Tab-separated table of C-alpha atoms in Angstrom:
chain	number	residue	atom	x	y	z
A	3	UNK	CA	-71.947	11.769	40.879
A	4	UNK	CA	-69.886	8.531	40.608
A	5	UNK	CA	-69.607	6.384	38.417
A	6	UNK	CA	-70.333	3.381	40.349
A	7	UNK	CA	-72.379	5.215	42.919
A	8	UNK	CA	-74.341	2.679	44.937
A	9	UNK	CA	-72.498	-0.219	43.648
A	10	UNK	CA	-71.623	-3.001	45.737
A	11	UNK	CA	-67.751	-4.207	44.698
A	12	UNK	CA	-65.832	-7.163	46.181
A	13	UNK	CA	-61.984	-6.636	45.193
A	14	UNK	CA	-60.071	-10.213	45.884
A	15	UNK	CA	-55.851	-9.578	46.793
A	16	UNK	CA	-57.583	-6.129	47.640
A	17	UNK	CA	-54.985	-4.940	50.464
A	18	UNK	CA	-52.166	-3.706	48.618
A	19	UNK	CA	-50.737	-3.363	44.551
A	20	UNK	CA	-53.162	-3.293	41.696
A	21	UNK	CA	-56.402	-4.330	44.255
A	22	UNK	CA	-55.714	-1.770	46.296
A	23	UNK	CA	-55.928	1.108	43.684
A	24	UNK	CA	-58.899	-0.882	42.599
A	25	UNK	CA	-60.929	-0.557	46.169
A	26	UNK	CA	-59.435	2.790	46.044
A	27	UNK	CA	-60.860	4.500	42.842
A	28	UNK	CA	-63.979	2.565	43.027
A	29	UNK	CA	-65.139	3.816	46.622
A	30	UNK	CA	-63.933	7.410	45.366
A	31	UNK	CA	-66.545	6.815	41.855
A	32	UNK	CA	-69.174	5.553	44.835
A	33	UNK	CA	-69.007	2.322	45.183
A	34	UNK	CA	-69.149	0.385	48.673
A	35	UNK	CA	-66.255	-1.797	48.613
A	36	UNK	CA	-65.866	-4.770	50.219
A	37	UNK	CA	-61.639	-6.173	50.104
A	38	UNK	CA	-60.464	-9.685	51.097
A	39	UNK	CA	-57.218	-10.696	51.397
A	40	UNK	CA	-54.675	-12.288	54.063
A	41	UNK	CA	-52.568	-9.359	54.581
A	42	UNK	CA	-55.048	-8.065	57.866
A	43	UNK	CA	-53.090	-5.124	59.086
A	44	UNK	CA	-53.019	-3.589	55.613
A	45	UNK	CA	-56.667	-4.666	54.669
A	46	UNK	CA	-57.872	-3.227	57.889
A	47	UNK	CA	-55.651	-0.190	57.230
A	48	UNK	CA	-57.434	0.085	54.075
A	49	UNK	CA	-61.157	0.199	54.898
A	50	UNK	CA	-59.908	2.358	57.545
A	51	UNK	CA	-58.845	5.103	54.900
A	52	UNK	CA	-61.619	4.398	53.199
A	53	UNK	CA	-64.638	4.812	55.287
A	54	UNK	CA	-67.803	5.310	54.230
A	55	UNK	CA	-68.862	1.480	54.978
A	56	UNK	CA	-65.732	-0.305	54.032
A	57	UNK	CA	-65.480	-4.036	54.667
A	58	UNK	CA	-62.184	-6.025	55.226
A	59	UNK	CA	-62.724	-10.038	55.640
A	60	UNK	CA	-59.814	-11.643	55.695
A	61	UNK	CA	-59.901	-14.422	52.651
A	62	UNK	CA	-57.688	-17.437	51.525
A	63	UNK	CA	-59.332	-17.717	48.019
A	64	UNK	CA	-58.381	-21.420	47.291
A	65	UNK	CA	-60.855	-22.317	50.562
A	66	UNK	CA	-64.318	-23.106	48.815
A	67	UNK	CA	-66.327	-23.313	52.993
A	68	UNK	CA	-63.834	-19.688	52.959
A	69	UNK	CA	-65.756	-18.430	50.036
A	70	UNK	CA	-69.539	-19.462	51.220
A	71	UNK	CA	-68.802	-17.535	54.282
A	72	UNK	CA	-67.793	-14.080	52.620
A	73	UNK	CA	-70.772	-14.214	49.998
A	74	UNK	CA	-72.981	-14.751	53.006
A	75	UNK	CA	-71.022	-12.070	54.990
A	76	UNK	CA	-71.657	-9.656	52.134
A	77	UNK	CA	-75.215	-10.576	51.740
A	78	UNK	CA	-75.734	-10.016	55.523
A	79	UNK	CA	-74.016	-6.513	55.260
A	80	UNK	CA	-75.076	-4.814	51.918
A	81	UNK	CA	-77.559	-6.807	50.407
A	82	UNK	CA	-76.186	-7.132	47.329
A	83	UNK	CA	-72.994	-7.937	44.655
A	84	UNK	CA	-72.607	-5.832	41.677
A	85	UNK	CA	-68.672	-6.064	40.837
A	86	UNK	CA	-66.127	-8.555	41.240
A	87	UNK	CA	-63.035	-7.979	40.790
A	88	UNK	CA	-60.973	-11.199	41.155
A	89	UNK	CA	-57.698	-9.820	41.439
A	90	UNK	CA	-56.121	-12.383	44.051
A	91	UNK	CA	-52.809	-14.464	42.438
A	92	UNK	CA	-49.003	-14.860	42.883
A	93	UNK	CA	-46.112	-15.183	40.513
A	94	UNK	CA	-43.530	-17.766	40.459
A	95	UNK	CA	-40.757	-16.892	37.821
A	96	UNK	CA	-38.659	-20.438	37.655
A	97	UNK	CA	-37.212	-22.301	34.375
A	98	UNK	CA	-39.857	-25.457	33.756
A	99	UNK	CA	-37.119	-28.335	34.506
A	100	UNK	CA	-36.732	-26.356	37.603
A	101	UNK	CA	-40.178	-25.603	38.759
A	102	UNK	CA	-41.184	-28.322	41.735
A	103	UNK	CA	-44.599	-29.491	41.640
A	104	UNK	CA	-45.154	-28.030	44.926
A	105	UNK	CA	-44.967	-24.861	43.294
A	106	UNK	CA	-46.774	-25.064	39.842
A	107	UNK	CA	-49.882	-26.375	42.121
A	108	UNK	CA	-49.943	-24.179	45.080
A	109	UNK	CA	-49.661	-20.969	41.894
A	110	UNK	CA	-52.612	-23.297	40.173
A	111	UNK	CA	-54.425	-23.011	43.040
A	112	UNK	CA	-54.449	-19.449	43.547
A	113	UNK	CA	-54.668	-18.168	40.503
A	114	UNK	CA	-56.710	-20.809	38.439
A	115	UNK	CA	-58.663	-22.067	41.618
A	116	UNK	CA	-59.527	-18.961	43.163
A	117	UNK	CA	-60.572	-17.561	40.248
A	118	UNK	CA	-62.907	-20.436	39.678
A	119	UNK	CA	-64.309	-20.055	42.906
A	120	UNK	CA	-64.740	-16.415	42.752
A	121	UNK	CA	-66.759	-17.098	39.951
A	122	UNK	CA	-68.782	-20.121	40.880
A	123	UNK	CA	-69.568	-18.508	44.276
A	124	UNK	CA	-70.412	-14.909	43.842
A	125	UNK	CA	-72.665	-15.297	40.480
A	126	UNK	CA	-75.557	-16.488	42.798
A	127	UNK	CA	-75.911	-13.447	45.000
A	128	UNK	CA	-75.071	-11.341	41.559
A	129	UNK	CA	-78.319	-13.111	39.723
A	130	UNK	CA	-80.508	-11.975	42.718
A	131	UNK	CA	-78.809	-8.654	42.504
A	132	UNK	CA	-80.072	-8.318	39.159
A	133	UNK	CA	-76.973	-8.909	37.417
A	134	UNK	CA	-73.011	-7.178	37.732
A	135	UNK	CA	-69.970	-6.991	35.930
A	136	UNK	CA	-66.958	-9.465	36.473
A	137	UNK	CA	-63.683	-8.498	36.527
A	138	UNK	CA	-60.863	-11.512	36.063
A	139	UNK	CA	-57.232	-9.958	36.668
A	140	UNK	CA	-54.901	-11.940	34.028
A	141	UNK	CA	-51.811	-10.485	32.481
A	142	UNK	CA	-49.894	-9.900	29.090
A	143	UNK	CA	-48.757	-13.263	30.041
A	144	UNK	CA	-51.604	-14.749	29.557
A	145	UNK	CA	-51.551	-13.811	25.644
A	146	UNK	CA	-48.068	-14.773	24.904
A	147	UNK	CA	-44.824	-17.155	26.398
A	148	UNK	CA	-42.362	-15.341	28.408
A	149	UNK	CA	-39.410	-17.421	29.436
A	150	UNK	CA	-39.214	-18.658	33.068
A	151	UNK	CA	-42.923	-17.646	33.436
A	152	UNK	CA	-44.465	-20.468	31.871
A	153	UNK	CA	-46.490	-21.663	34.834
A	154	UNK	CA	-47.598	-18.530	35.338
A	155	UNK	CA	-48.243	-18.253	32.098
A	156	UNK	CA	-50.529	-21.015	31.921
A	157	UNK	CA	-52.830	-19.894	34.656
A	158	UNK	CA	-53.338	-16.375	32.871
A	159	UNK	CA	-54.024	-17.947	29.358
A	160	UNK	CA	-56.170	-20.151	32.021
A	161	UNK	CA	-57.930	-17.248	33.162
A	162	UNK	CA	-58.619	-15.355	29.515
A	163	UNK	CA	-60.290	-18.385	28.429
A	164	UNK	CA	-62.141	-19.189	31.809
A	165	UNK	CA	-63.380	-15.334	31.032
A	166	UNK	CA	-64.372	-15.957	27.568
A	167	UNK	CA	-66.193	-19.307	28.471
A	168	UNK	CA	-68.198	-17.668	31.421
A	169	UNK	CA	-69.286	-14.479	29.818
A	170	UNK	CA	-71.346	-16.744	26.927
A	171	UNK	CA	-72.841	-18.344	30.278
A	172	UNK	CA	-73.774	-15.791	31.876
A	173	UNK	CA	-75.322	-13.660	29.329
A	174	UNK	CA	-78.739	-14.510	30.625
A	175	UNK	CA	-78.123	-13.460	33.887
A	176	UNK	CA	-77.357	-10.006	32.802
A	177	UNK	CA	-73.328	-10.352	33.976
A	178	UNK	CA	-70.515	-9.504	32.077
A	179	UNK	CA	-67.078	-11.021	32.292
A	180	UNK	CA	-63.919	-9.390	30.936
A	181	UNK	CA	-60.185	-10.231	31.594
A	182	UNK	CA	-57.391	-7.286	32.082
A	183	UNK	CA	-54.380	-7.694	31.045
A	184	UNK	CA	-51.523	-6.050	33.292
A	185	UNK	CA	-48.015	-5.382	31.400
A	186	UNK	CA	-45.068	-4.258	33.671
A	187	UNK	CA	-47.179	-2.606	37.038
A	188	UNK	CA	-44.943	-1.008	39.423
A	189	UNK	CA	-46.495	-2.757	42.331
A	190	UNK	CA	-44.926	-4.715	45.098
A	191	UNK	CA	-45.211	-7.888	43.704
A	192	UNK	CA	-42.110	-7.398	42.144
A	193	UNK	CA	-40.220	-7.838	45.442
A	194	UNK	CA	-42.458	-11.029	46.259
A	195	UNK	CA	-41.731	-12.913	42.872
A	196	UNK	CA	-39.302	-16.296	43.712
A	197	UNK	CA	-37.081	-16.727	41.008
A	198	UNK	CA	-35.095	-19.866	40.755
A	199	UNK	CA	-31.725	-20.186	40.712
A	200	UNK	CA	-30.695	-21.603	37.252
A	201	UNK	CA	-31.098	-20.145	34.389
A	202	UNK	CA	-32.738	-17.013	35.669
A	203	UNK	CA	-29.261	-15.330	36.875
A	204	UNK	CA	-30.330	-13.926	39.630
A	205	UNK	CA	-33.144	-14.030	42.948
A	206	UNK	CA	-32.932	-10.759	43.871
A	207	UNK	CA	-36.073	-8.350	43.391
A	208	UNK	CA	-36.799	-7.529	40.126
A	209	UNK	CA	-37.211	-3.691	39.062
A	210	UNK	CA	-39.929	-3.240	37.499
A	211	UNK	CA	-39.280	0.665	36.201
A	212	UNK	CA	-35.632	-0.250	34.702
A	213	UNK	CA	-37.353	-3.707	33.190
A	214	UNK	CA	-39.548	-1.639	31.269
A	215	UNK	CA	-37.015	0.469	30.030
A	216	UNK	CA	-36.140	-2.705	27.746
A	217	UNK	CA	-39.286	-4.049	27.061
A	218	UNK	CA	-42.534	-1.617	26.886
A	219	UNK	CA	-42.477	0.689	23.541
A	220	UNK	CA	-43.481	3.458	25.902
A	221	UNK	CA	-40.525	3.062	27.708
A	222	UNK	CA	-42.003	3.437	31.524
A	223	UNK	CA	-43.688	0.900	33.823
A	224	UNK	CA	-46.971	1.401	34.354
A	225	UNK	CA	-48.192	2.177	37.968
A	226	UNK	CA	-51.290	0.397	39.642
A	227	UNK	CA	-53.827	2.847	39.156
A	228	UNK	CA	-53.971	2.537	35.400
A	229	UNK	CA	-55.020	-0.635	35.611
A	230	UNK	CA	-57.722	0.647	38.284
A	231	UNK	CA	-58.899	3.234	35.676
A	232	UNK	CA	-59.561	0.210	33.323
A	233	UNK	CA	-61.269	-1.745	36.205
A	234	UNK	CA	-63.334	1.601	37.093
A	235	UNK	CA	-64.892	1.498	33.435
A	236	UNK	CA	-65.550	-1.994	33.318
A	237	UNK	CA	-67.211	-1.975	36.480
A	238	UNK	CA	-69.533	0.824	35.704
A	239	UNK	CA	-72.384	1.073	33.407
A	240	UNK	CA	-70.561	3.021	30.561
A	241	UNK	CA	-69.506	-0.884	29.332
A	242	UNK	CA	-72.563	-2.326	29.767
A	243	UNK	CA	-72.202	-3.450	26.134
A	244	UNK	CA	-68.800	-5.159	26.733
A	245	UNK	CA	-68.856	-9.055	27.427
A	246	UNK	CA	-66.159	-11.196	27.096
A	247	UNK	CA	-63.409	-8.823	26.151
A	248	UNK	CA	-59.656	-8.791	27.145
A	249	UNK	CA	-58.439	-5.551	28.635
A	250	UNK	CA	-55.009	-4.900	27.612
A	251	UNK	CA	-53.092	-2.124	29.759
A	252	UNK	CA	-49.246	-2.821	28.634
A	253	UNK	CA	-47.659	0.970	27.474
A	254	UNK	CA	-47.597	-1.209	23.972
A	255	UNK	CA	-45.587	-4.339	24.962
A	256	UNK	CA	-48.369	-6.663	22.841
A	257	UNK	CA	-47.663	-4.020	19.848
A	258	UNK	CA	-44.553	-5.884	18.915
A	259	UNK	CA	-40.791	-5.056	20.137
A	260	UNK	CA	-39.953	-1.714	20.831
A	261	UNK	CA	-36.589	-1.901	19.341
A	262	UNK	CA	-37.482	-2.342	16.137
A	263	UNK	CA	-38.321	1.346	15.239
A	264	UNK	CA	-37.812	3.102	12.280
C-alpha cells in the first residue's frame, strides 16, 4: 500500500528536475498525478511513463484565466485535489546593479506570482475535497543572502513567508502548507541559470556536483529525488500534524561553513 494511495497531486514545473522526481515517487506511493508545465514533449513523455491515469496540461503559471482552466480540468477528470506541489520557478544569478528590471519582474512573476496563484486557485477545489496538503518549493536561498542571487533570493524568502502566512489561514479548511528548502540539487536547472557578465566571472553552466564540493558540509550535491522523498512525506498523511514548517534538504549547508571543522 502507498503512501498516498488514492491521492489526487498536481505537481507545477512537473516535466523535468526536482517536479519530475516529485510526479515520479508520488504515482509510485499511489497517487494520481496530474503535471503542468510548458516543456510538452517531456510532460507528455512523462505521463506516458507513468500511466495509470496520468495527466499532462500544459501550464504558464503567471496566467490567472491559465489557472481557472486546469483546476476545472482537474475537477472534470478526478474529482478532486489533495496535494499541491507548487514547484514551478526560474533562477536568474546577476549582480543587483546589473539585474534589468525586465528580469527581476518576469523571475517575480514566476516564482512569487505563480505561487500566489497556485495557492489562491487550487484551495477552492481542496476545501470541497475535504482538505490537502500544500507543498511551496523555496530554497536555502530563501533563508539566507547569497551573492548575485539576491532577486532570487527575495522571491524564496517571498515564498517561506507566503507559506507561513497561508498555513494560519487555512487551518480551518483542514490544509496544510509547508515550504522545502532545496540546497545544491543536481538538476538541470543548473545549465538554464543566466548569469551576468560582471562580477559573476563567468556565463557558462554552473556544476552543481564540483559547487558542492566547496560549499555543502557533506561534501556532495544532492540529487532530485531527495527532495521528492521530503515532498512524498509531506504530502501523505504521516505529517498530518505539520503546518507551516520549512523543509530544509541542504547535505548541512544552513549548519554553518563546512570549512571550519575541527
Amino acid at each position: 500500500m502507498g503512501q498516498v494511495d488514492g491521492k489526487v497531486a498536481l505537481v507545477t514545473g512537473g516535466a523535468s528536475g526536482i517536479g519530475e522526481a516529485c510526479a515520479l515517487t508520488l504515482a509510485r506511493e499511489g497517487a494520481r498525478v496530474v503535471i503542468s508545465d510548458i516543456d510538452d514533449a517531456r510532460g507528455k513523455a512523462l505521463t506516458a511513463k507513468i500511466g495509470g491515469g496520468a495527466i499532462y496540461l500544459n501550464q504558464d503559471v503567471v496566467s490567472e484565466p491559465r489557472w481557472i482552466e486546469v483546476v476545472a480540468e482537474i475537477e472534470k477528470q478526478c474529482g478532486k485535489l489533495d496535494v499541491l506541489v507548487s514547484n514551478a520557478g526560474i533562477g536568474i544569478a546577476t549582480p543587483i546593479l546589473d539585474m534589468s528590471l525586465e528580469d527581476w519582474q518576469r523571475q517575480q512573476s514566476i516564482n512569487l506570482d505563480g505561487v500566489f496563484l497556485s495557492v489562491k486557485h487550487s484551495v477552492p477545489l481542496m476545501r470541497k475535497s475535504g482538505g490537502g496538503s500544500i507543498i511551496l518549493m523555496s530554497s536555502v536561498a530563501g533563508l539566507r543572502g547569497a551573492p548575485g542571487l539576491a532577486a532570487y533570493a527575495a522571491t524564496k524568502g517571498g515564498v517561506r513567508l507566503f507559506g507561513k502566512s497561508v498555513a494560519l489561514e487555512l487551518t480551518a479548511e483542514k490544509i496544510r502548507v509547508n515550504t522545502m528548502h532545496p540546497g545544491i540539487i543536481a538538476t538541470p536547472i543548473w545549465g538554464k541559470i543566466p548569469t551576468g557578465a560582471r562580477g559573476m566571472g563567468h556565463n557558462a553552466p554552473v556544476d552543481p556536483y564540483e559547487r558542492a564540493k566547496m560549499a555543502v558540509p557533506l561534501g556532495m550535491a544532492g540529487e532530485a529525488q531527495d527532495i521528492a522523498n521530503g515532498v512524498l512525506w509531506l504530502a501523505s498523511d504521516a505529517s498530518r500534524y505539520v503546518t507551516g514548517m520549512e523543509m530544509v534538504i541542504d547535505g548541512g549547508m544552513m549548519a554553518g561553513n563546512p570549512w571550519r571543522r575541527l
